[in-house]
Coordinates of C-alpha atoms in Angstrom, one line a residue:
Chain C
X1 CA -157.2 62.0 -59.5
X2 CA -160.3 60.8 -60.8
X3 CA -160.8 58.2 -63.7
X4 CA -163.0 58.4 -65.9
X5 CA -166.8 56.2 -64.5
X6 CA -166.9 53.3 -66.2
X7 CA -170.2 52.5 -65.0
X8 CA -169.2 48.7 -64.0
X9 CA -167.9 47.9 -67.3
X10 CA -164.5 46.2 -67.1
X11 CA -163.6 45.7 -70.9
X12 CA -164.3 49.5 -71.9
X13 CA -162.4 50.6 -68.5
X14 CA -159.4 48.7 -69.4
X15 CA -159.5 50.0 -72.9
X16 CA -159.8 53.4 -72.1
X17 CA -157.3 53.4 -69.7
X18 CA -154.8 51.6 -72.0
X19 CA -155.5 54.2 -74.4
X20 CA -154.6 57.0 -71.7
X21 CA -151.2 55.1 -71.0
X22 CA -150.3 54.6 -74.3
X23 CA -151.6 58.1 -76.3
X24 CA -151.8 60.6 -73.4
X25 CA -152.1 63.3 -76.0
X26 CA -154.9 62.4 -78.0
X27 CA -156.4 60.4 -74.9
X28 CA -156.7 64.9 -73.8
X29 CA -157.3 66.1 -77.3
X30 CA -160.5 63.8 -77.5
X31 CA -161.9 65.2 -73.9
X32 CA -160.9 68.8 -75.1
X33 CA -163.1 68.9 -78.1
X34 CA -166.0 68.2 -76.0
X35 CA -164.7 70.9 -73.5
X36 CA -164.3 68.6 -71.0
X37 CA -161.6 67.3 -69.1
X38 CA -160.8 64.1 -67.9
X39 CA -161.8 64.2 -64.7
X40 CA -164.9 66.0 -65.3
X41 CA -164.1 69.3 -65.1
X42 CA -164.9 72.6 -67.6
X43 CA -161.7 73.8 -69.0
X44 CA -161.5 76.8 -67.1
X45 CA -162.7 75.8 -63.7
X46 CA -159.9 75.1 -61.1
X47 CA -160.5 72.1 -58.9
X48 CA -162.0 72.3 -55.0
X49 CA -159.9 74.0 -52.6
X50 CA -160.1 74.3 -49.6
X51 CA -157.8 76.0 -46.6
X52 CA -157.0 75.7 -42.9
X53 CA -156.0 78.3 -40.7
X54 CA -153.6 77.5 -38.1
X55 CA -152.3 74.2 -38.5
X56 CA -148.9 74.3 -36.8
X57 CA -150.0 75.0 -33.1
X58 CA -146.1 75.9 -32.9
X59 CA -145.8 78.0 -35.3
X60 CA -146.8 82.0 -35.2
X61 CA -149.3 81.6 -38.3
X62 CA -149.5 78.7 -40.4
X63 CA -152.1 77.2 -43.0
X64 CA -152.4 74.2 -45.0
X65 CA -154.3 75.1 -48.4
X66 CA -155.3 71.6 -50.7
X67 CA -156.4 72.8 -54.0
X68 CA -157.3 69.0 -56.0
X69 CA -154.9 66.9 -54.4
X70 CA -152.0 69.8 -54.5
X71 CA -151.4 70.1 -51.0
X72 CA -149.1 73.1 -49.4
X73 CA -148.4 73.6 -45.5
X74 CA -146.9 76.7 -44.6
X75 CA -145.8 78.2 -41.2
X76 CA -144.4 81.5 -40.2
X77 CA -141.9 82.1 -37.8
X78 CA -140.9 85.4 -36.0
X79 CA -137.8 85.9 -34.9
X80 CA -136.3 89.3 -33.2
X81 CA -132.5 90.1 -35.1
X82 CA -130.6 93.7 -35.6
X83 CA -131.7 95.1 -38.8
X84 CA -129.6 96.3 -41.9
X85 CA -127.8 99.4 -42.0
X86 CA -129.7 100.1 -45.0
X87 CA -132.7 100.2 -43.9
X88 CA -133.1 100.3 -39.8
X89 CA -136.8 100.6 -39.6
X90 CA -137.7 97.9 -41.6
X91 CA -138.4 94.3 -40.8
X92 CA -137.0 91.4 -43.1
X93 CA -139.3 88.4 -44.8
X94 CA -137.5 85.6 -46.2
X95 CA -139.0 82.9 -47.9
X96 CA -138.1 79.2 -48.3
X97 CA -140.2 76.7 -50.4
X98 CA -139.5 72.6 -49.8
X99 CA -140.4 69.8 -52.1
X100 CA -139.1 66.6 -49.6
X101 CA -139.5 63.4 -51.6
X102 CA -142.6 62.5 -50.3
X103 CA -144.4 65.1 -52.2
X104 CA -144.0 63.6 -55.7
X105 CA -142.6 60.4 -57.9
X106 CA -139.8 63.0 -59.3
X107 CA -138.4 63.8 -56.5
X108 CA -135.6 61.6 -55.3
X109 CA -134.3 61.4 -51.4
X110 CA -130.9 63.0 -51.3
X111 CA -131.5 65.4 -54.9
X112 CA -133.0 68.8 -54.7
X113 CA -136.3 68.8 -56.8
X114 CA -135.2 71.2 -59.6
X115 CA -138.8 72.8 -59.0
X116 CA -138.1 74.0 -55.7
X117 CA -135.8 76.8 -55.6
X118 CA -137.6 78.5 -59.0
X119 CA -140.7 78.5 -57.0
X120 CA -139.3 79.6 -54.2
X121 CA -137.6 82.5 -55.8
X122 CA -141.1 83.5 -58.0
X123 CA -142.8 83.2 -54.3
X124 CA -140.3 85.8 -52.6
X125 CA -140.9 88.1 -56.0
X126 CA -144.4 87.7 -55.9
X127 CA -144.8 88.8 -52.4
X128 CA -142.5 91.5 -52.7
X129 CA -143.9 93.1 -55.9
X130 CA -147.3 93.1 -54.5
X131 CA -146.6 95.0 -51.9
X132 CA -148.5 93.0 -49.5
X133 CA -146.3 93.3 -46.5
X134 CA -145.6 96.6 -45.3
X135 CA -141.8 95.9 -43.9
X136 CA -142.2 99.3 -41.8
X137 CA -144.9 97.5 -39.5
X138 CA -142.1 94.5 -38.4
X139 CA -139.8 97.1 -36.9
X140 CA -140.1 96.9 -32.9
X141 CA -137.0 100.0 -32.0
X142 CA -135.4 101.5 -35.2
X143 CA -131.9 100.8 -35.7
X144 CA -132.1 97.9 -32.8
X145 CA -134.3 95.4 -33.4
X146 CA -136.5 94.2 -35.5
X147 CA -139.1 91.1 -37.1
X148 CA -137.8 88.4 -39.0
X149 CA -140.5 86.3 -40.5
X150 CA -139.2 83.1 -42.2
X151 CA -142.1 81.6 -44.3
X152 CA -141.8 78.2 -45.0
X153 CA -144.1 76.1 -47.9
X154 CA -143.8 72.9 -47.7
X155 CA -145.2 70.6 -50.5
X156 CA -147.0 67.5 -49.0
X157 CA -148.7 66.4 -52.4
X158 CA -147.6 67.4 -56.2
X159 CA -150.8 67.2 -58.1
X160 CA -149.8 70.3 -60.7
X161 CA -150.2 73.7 -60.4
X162 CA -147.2 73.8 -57.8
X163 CA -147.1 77.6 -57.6
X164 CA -150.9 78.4 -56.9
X165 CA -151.2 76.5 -53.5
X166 CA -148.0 77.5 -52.7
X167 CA -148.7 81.1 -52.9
X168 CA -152.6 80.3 -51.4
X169 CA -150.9 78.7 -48.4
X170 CA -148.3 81.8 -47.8
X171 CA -151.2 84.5 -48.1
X172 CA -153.3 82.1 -46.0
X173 CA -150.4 81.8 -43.2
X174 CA -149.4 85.8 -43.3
X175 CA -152.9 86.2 -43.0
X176 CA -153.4 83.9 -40.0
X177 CA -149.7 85.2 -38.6
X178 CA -150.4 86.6 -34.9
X179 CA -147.2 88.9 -33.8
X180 CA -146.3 87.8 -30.3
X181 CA -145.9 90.2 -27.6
X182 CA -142.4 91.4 -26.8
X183 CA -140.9 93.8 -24.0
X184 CA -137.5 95.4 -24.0
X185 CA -135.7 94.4 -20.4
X186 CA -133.2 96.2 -18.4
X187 CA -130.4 95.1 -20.4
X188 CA -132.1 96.9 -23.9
X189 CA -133.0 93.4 -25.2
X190 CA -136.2 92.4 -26.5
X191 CA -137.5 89.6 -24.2
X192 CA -140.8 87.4 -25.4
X193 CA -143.6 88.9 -22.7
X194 CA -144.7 85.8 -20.3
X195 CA -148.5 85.2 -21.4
X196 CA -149.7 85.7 -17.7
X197 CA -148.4 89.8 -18.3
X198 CA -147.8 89.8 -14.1
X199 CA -144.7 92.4 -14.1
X200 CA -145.5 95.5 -15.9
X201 CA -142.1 97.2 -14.9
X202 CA -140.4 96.0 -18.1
X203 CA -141.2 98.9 -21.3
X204 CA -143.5 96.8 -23.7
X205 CA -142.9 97.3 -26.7
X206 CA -145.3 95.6 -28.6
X207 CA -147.9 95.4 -25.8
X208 CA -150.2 92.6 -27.0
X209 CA -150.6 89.7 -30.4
X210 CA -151.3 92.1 -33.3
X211 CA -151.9 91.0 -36.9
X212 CA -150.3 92.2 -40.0
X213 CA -151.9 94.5 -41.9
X214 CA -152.6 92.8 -45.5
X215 CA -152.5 95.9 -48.0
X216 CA -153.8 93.5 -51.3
X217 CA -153.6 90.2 -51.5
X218 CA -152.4 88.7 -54.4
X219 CA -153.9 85.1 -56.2
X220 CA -152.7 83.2 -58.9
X221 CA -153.6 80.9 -61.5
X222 CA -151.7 78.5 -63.5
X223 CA -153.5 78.0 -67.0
X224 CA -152.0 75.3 -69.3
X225 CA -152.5 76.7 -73.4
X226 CA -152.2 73.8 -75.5
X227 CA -153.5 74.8 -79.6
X228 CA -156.7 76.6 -78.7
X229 CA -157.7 75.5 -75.6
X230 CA -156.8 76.9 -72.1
X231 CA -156.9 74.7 -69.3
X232 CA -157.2 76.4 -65.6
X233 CA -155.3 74.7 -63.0
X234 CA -153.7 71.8 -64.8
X235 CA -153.1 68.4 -62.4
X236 CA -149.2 66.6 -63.0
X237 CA -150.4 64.5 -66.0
X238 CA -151.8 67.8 -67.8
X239 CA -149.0 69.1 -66.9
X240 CA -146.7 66.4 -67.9
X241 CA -148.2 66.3 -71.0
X242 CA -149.1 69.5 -72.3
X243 CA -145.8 71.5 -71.2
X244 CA -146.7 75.1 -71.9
X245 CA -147.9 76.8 -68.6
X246 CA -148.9 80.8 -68.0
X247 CA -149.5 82.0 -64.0
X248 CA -151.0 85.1 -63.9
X249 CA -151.2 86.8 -60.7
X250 CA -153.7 89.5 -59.7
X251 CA -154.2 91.0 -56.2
X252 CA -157.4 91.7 -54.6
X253 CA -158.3 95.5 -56.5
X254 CA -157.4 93.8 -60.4
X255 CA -153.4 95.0 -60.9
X256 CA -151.2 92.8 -62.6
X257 CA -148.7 91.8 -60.1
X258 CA -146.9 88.6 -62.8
X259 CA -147.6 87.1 -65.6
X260 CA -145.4 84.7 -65.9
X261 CA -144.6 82.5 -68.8
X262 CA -141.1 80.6 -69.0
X263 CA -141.1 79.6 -72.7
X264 CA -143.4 76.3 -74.0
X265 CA -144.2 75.1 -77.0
X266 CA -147.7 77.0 -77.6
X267 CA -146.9 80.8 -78.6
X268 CA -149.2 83.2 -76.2
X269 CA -151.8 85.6 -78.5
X270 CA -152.7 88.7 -76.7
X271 CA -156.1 87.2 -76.7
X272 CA -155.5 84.3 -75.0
X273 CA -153.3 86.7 -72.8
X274 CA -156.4 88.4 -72.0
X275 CA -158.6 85.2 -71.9
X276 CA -156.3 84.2 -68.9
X277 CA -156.7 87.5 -67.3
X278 CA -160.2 87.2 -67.0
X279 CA -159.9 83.8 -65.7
X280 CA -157.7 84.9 -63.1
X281 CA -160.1 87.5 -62.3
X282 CA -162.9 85.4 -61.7
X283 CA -160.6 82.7 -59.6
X284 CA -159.1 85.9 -57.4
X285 CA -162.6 86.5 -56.2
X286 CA -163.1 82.8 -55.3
X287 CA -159.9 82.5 -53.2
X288 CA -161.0 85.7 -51.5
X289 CA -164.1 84.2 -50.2
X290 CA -162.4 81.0 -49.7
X291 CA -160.1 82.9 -47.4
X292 CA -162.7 84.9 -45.7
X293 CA -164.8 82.1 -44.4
X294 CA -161.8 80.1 -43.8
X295 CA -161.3 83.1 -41.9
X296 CA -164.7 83.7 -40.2
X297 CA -164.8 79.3 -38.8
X298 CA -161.3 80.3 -37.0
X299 CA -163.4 83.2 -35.3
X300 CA -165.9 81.0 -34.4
X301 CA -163.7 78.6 -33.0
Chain P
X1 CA -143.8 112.5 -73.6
X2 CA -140.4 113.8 -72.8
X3 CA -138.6 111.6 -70.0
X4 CA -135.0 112.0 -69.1
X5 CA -132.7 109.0 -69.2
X6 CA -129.1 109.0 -67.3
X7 CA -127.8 108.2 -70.6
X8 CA -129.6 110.3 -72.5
X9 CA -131.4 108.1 -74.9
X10 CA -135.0 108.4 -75.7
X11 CA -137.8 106.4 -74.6
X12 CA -137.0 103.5 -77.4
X13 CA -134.0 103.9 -77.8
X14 CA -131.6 101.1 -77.2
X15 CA -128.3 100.6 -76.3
X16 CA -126.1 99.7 -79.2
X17 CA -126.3 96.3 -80.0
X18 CA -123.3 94.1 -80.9
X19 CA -123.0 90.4 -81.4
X20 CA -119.8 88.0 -82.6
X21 CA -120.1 84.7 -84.0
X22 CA -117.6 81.5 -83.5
X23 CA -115.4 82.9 -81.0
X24 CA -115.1 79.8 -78.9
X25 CA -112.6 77.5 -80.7
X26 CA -113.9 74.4 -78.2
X27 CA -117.3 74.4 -78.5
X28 CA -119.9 73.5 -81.1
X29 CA -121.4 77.2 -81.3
X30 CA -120.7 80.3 -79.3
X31 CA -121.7 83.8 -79.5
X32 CA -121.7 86.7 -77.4
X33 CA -124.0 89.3 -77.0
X34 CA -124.0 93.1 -76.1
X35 CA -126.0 95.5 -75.2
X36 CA -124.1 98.5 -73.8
X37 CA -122.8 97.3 -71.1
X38 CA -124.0 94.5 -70.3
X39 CA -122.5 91.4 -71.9
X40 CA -123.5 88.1 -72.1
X41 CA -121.3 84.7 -73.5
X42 CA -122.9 81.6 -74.6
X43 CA -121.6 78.2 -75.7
X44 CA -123.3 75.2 -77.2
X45 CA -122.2 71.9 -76.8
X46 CA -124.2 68.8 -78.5
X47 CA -126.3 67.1 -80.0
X48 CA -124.8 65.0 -77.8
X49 CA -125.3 61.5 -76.4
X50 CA -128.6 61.6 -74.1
X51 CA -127.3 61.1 -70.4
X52 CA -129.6 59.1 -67.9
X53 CA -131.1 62.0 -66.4
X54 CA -132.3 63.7 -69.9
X55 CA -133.5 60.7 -71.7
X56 CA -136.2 61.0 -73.7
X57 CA -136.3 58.4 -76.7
X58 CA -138.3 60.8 -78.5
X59 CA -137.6 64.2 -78.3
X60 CA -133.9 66.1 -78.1
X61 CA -133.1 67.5 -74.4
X62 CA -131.6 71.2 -73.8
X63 CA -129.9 71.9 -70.7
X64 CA -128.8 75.2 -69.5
X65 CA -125.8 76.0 -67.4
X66 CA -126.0 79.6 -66.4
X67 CA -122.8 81.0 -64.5
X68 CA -122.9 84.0 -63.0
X69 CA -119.9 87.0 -63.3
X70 CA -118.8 86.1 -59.5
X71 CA -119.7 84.1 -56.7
X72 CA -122.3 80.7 -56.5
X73 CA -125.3 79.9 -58.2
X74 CA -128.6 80.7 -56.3
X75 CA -132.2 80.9 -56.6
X76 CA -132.2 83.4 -59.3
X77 CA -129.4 81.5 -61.1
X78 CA -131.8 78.5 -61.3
X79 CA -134.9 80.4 -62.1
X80 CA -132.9 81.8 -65.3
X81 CA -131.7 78.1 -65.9
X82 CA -135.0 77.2 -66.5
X83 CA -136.4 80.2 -68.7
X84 CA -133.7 80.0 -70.7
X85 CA -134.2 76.3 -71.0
X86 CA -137.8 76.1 -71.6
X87 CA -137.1 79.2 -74.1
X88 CA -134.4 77.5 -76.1
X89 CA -136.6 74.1 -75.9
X90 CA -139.3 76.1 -77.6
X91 CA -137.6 77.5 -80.5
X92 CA -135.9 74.1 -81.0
X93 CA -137.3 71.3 -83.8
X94 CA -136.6 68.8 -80.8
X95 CA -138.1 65.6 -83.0
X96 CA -135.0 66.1 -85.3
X97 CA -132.6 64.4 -83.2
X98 CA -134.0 62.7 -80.4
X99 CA -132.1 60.9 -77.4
X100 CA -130.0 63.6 -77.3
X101 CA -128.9 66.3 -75.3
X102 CA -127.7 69.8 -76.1
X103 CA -125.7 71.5 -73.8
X104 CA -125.9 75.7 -73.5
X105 CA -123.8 77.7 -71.5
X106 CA -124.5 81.3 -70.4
X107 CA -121.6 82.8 -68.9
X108 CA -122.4 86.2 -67.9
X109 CA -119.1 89.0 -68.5
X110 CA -121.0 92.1 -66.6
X111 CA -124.9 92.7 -65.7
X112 CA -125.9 96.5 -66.5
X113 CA -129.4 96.0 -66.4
X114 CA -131.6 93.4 -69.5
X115 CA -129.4 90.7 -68.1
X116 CA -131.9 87.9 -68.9
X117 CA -133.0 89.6 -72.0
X118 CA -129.2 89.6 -73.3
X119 CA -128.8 85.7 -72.3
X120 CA -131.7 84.5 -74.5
X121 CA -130.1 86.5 -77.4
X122 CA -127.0 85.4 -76.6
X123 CA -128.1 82.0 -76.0
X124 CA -130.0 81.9 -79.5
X125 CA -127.1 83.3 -81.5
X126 CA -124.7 80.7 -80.1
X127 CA -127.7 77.9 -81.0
X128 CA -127.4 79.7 -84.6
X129 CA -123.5 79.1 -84.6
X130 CA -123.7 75.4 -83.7
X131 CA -126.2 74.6 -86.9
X132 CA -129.1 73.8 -84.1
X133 CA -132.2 72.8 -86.2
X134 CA -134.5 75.7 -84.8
X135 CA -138.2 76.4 -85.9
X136 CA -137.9 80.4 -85.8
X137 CA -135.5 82.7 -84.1
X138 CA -136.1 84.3 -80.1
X139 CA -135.7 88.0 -79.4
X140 CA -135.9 89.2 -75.8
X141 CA -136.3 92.3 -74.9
X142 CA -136.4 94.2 -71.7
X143 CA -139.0 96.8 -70.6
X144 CA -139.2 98.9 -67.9
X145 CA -142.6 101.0 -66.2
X146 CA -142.3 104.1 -64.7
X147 CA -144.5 105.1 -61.8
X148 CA -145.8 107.7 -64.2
X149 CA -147.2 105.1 -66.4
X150 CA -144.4 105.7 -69.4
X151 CA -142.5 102.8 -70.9
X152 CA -139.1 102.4 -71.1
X153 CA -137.3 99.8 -73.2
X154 CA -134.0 97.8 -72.2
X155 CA -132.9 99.6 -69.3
X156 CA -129.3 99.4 -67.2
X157 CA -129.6 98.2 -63.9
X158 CA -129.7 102.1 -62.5
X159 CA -132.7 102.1 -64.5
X160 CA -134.4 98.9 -63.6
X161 CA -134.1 99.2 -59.8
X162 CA -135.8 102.5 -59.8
X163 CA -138.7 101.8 -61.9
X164 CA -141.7 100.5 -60.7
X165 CA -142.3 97.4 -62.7
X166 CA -141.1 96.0 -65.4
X167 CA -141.5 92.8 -67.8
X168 CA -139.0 89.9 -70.2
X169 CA -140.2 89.3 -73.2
X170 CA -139.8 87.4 -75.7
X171 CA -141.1 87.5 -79.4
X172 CA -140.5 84.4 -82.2
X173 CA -138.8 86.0 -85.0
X174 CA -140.2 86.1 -88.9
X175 CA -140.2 82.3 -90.4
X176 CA -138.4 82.5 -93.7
X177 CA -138.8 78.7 -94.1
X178 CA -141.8 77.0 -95.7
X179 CA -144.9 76.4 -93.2
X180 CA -148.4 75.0 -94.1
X181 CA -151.0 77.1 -95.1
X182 CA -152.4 78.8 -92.2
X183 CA -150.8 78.1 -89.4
X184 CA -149.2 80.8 -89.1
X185 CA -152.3 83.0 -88.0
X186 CA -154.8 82.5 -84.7
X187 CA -157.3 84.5 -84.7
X188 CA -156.6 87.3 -87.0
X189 CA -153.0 87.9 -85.3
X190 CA -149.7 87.6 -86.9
X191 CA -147.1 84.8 -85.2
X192 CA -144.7 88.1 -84.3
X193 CA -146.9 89.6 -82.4
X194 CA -147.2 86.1 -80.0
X195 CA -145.1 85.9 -76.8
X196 CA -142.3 83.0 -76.2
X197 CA -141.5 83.6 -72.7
X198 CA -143.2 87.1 -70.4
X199 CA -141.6 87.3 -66.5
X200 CA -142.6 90.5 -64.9
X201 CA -141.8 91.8 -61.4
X202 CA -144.0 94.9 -59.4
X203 CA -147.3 95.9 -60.1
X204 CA -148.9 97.3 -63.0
X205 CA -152.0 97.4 -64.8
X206 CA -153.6 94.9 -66.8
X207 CA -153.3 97.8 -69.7
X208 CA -150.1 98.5 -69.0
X209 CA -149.2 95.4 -69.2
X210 CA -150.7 95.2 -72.6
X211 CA -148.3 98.8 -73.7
X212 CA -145.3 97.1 -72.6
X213 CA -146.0 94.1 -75.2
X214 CA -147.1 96.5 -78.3
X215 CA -143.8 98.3 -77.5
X216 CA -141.6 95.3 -77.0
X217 CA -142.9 93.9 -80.0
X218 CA -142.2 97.0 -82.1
X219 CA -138.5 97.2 -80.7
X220 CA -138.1 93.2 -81.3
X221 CA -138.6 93.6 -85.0
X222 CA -135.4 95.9 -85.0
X223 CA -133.6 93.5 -83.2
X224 CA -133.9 90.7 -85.2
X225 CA -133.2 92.5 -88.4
X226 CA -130.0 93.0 -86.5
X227 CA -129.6 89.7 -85.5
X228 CA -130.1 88.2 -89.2
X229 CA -127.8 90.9 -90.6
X230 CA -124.9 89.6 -88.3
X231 CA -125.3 86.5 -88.3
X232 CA -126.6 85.7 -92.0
X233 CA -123.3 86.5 -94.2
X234 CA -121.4 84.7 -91.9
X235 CA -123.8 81.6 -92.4
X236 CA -123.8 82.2 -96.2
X237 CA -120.4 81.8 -96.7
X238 CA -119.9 78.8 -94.3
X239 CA -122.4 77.2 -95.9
X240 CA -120.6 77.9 -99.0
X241 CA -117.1 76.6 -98.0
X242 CA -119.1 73.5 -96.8
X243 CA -120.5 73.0 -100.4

């Protein structure tokens, strides 16, 4: 979080930040008339971000993604389970997104962050509407067996725009997920393949690591409107202050995969509708390249 | 474009609407809310004394309890909870009464599709009933994409899982009250044409996107004219009694 450079001065820093404290409203509205922001930023630019690939050495694919000081860490884990009458050749996703007290001065030990189970359930939408994940490729034998992927976010930092890293670091893991190598043995159970591959009698079924296929990957971004002004990627005091938020989330070839806006005080005009559209458009194409040289350094490595 | 529905209605067409007034004897306001089949109960407790966890010496609190027909609260339970709530909080003059908490609970009766649609109506009437200071009335409205790229509005659940995408919306209803000159317009566009709340699910175009809301707005207007004609003679003469 970065204060305002007081240049040395001690009188005018204490000032200033009393005046924060005590009128966080028109302590904003002051920096928003100069289009600026607090801690230096344009309105619509979202703060650095940055992602690792591969985090969790114990994990199939993980990533930790830090957009500001928002920090998400999320691993993937594949585990082999009979699948659903309903649909035998299909694998199963399922999606779980923590907020442990750590994370944030709201959260409590011992008291579910009331957060954490609305972004989980907008995470486990978002991925399924975008058809991201085709479910087909996580079937091993139809009808027997097949992959279960449990994705789990947790939230190591709460610095605003919750939902953004969250789905940056589930993209980033499913994108870094490597799908170990099974075999079936005699018994018709699915064994985990030794890495050394010595006994080649057993049927492999899934011969050797393969990633998943990524049709489009969807991106988001969290835009605060507050009277005019639109404010990409609010931090917890803009959020905290100005209350009404819009996430937008476009995949990589520009459809509309949410638009989500749970009530707030400012009223959404189809132009500023479409004014956070476009911002979302232009932020998609930065997480892309983000993600591709995060990428492109794990290749090197 | 002709598009069959199981039911046989036409593209806007919705489901007949019903709504009753006062029918909790408890609570502060209650209403429930139809629409076909798919009903929807809402009480409202409060203003009441701010508890710890909702203080806030300056502005009133809503809370939303949302129980479902059968079985336990999950995620989507919770992710309503807060929709409505942030909904409700939004239509609410919360400087009016502050350090105090309002109390709103959905009770769903049977889910044929609209189901969070039908719970901010509900929720609204009920906020209506209870003589809840409120800034402008909330009309949601369901609307449902087909893969051919046709619109469909409020849909049963038959519909809903079949189609391709579709979007909650909801639209602020006329102010009748007195506001300062000029606030009511940004930019050239009416304050009905705005959007309260949008939560989509599936994939759709950016354009189609921008259908649904023309044709969600266009059904809302009905809606509230509905809304006001139910609940307005009812108000009238209580407020007559109360005189």
């Amino acid at each position: 979080m970065g204060l305002p450079d007081a240049s040395g001065d001690l009188s005018s820093e204490m000032e200033v930040d009393a005046f924060r404290r005590l009128f966080p409203l028109r302590f904003y509205e002051r920096h928003l008339a100069e289009s600026i922001r607090p801690d230096g930023r344009p309105l619509g630019r979202a703060r650095d971000t940055t992602i690792a690939l591969g985090a969790v050495a114990s994990a199939d694919g993980s990533a930790l993604a830090k957009i500001g000081s928002t920090t998400m860490l999320a691993a993937v884990k594949m585990e082999v389970m009979t699948p659903s009458m309903e649909s035998p050749d299909e694998g199963c996703i399922a999606i779980d997104f923590h907020m442990p007290p750590i994370c944030s001065p709201i959260v409590r030990p011992g008291r579910p962050a009331e957060a954490a189970p609305v972004v989980s359930k907008q995470l486990s939408d978002t991925i399924s509407s975008s058809g991201m994940i085709n479910l087909k490729e996580l079937s091993l034998v139809s009808g027997k067996a097949a992959w279960m992927a449990y994705l789990d976010i947790y939230c190591l930092d709460a610095d605003g725009a919750l939902f953004d890293a969250a789905l940056l670091s589930a993209v980033a893991a499913l994108f870094h997920l490597q799908i170990p190598a099974v075999s079936l043995n005699d018994d018709g159970k699915i064994v985990v393949s030794e890495e050394d591959g010595g006994k080649l009698e057993k049927e492999p079924v899934n011969k050797e690591k393969r990633k998943l296929t990524l049709r489009s990957i969807p991106f988001s971004l969290t835009c605060i409107l507050h009277k005019n002004y639109i404010l990409a990627d609010p931090t917890s005091e803009e959020e905290a202050i100005m209350e009404t938020l819009v996430t937008v989330v476009l995949d990589s070839s520009s459809q509309l995969i949410s638009l989500y806006k749970p009530g707030g005080a400012v009223l959404a005009y189809t132009s500023a509708v479409q004014d956070c559209i476009a911002l979302t458009r232009q932020r998609v194409w930065e997480l892309q390249k983000i993600l591709d040289e995060a990428n492109s350094g794990m290749e090197v490595d | 474009m002709e598009i069959d529905r199981v039911d046989g209605r036409t593209e806007n067409q919705l489901r007949p609407l019903a709504c009753s007034r006062n029918i909790l004897n408890r609570a502060h306001g209650s209403a429930s809310w139809s629409q076909g089949d798919t009903k929807v109960l809402a009480a409202v407790y409060g203003p009441k004394a701010g508890v710890k966890k909702n203080e806030n010496p300056e502005k009133a609190c809503v809370e939303v309890i949302w129980k479902p027909k059968t079985g336990q609260i999950g995620k989507l339970e919770k992710e309503y909870e807060m929709i409505v709530k942030r909904t409700l909080q939004s239509i609410c003059i919360l400087t009016i009464n502050p350090n105090t908490t309002t109390s709103v609970i959905v009770q769903v009766l049977n889910d044929d599709g609209s189901l969070l649609p039908c719970a901010i109506n509900a929720a609204c009437a009920a906020l209506i009933d209870a003589g809840i200071p409120l800034k402008h009335l909330a009309v949601a409205i369901c609307c449902c994409l087909a893969d051919s790229g046709y619109v469909i509005l409020d849909p049963t659940k038959l519909e809903e899982q079949k189609m391709k995408a579709f979007a909650y919306l909801v639209f602020p209803n006329l102010i009748l009250s007195v506001l300062p000159e000029g606030s009511l317009k940004v930019v050239g566009e009416p304050m009905e044409h705005a959007i309260i709340t949008s939560v989509t699910q599936g994939a759709m175009s950016v354009d189609d996107y921008l259908h649904c809301l023309d044709r969600g707005r266009a059904a809302t207007a009905k809606m509230s004219a509905f809304l006001r004609k139910t609940l307005q003679p009812q108000i009238s003469s209580d407020s007559s009694k109360a005189g």
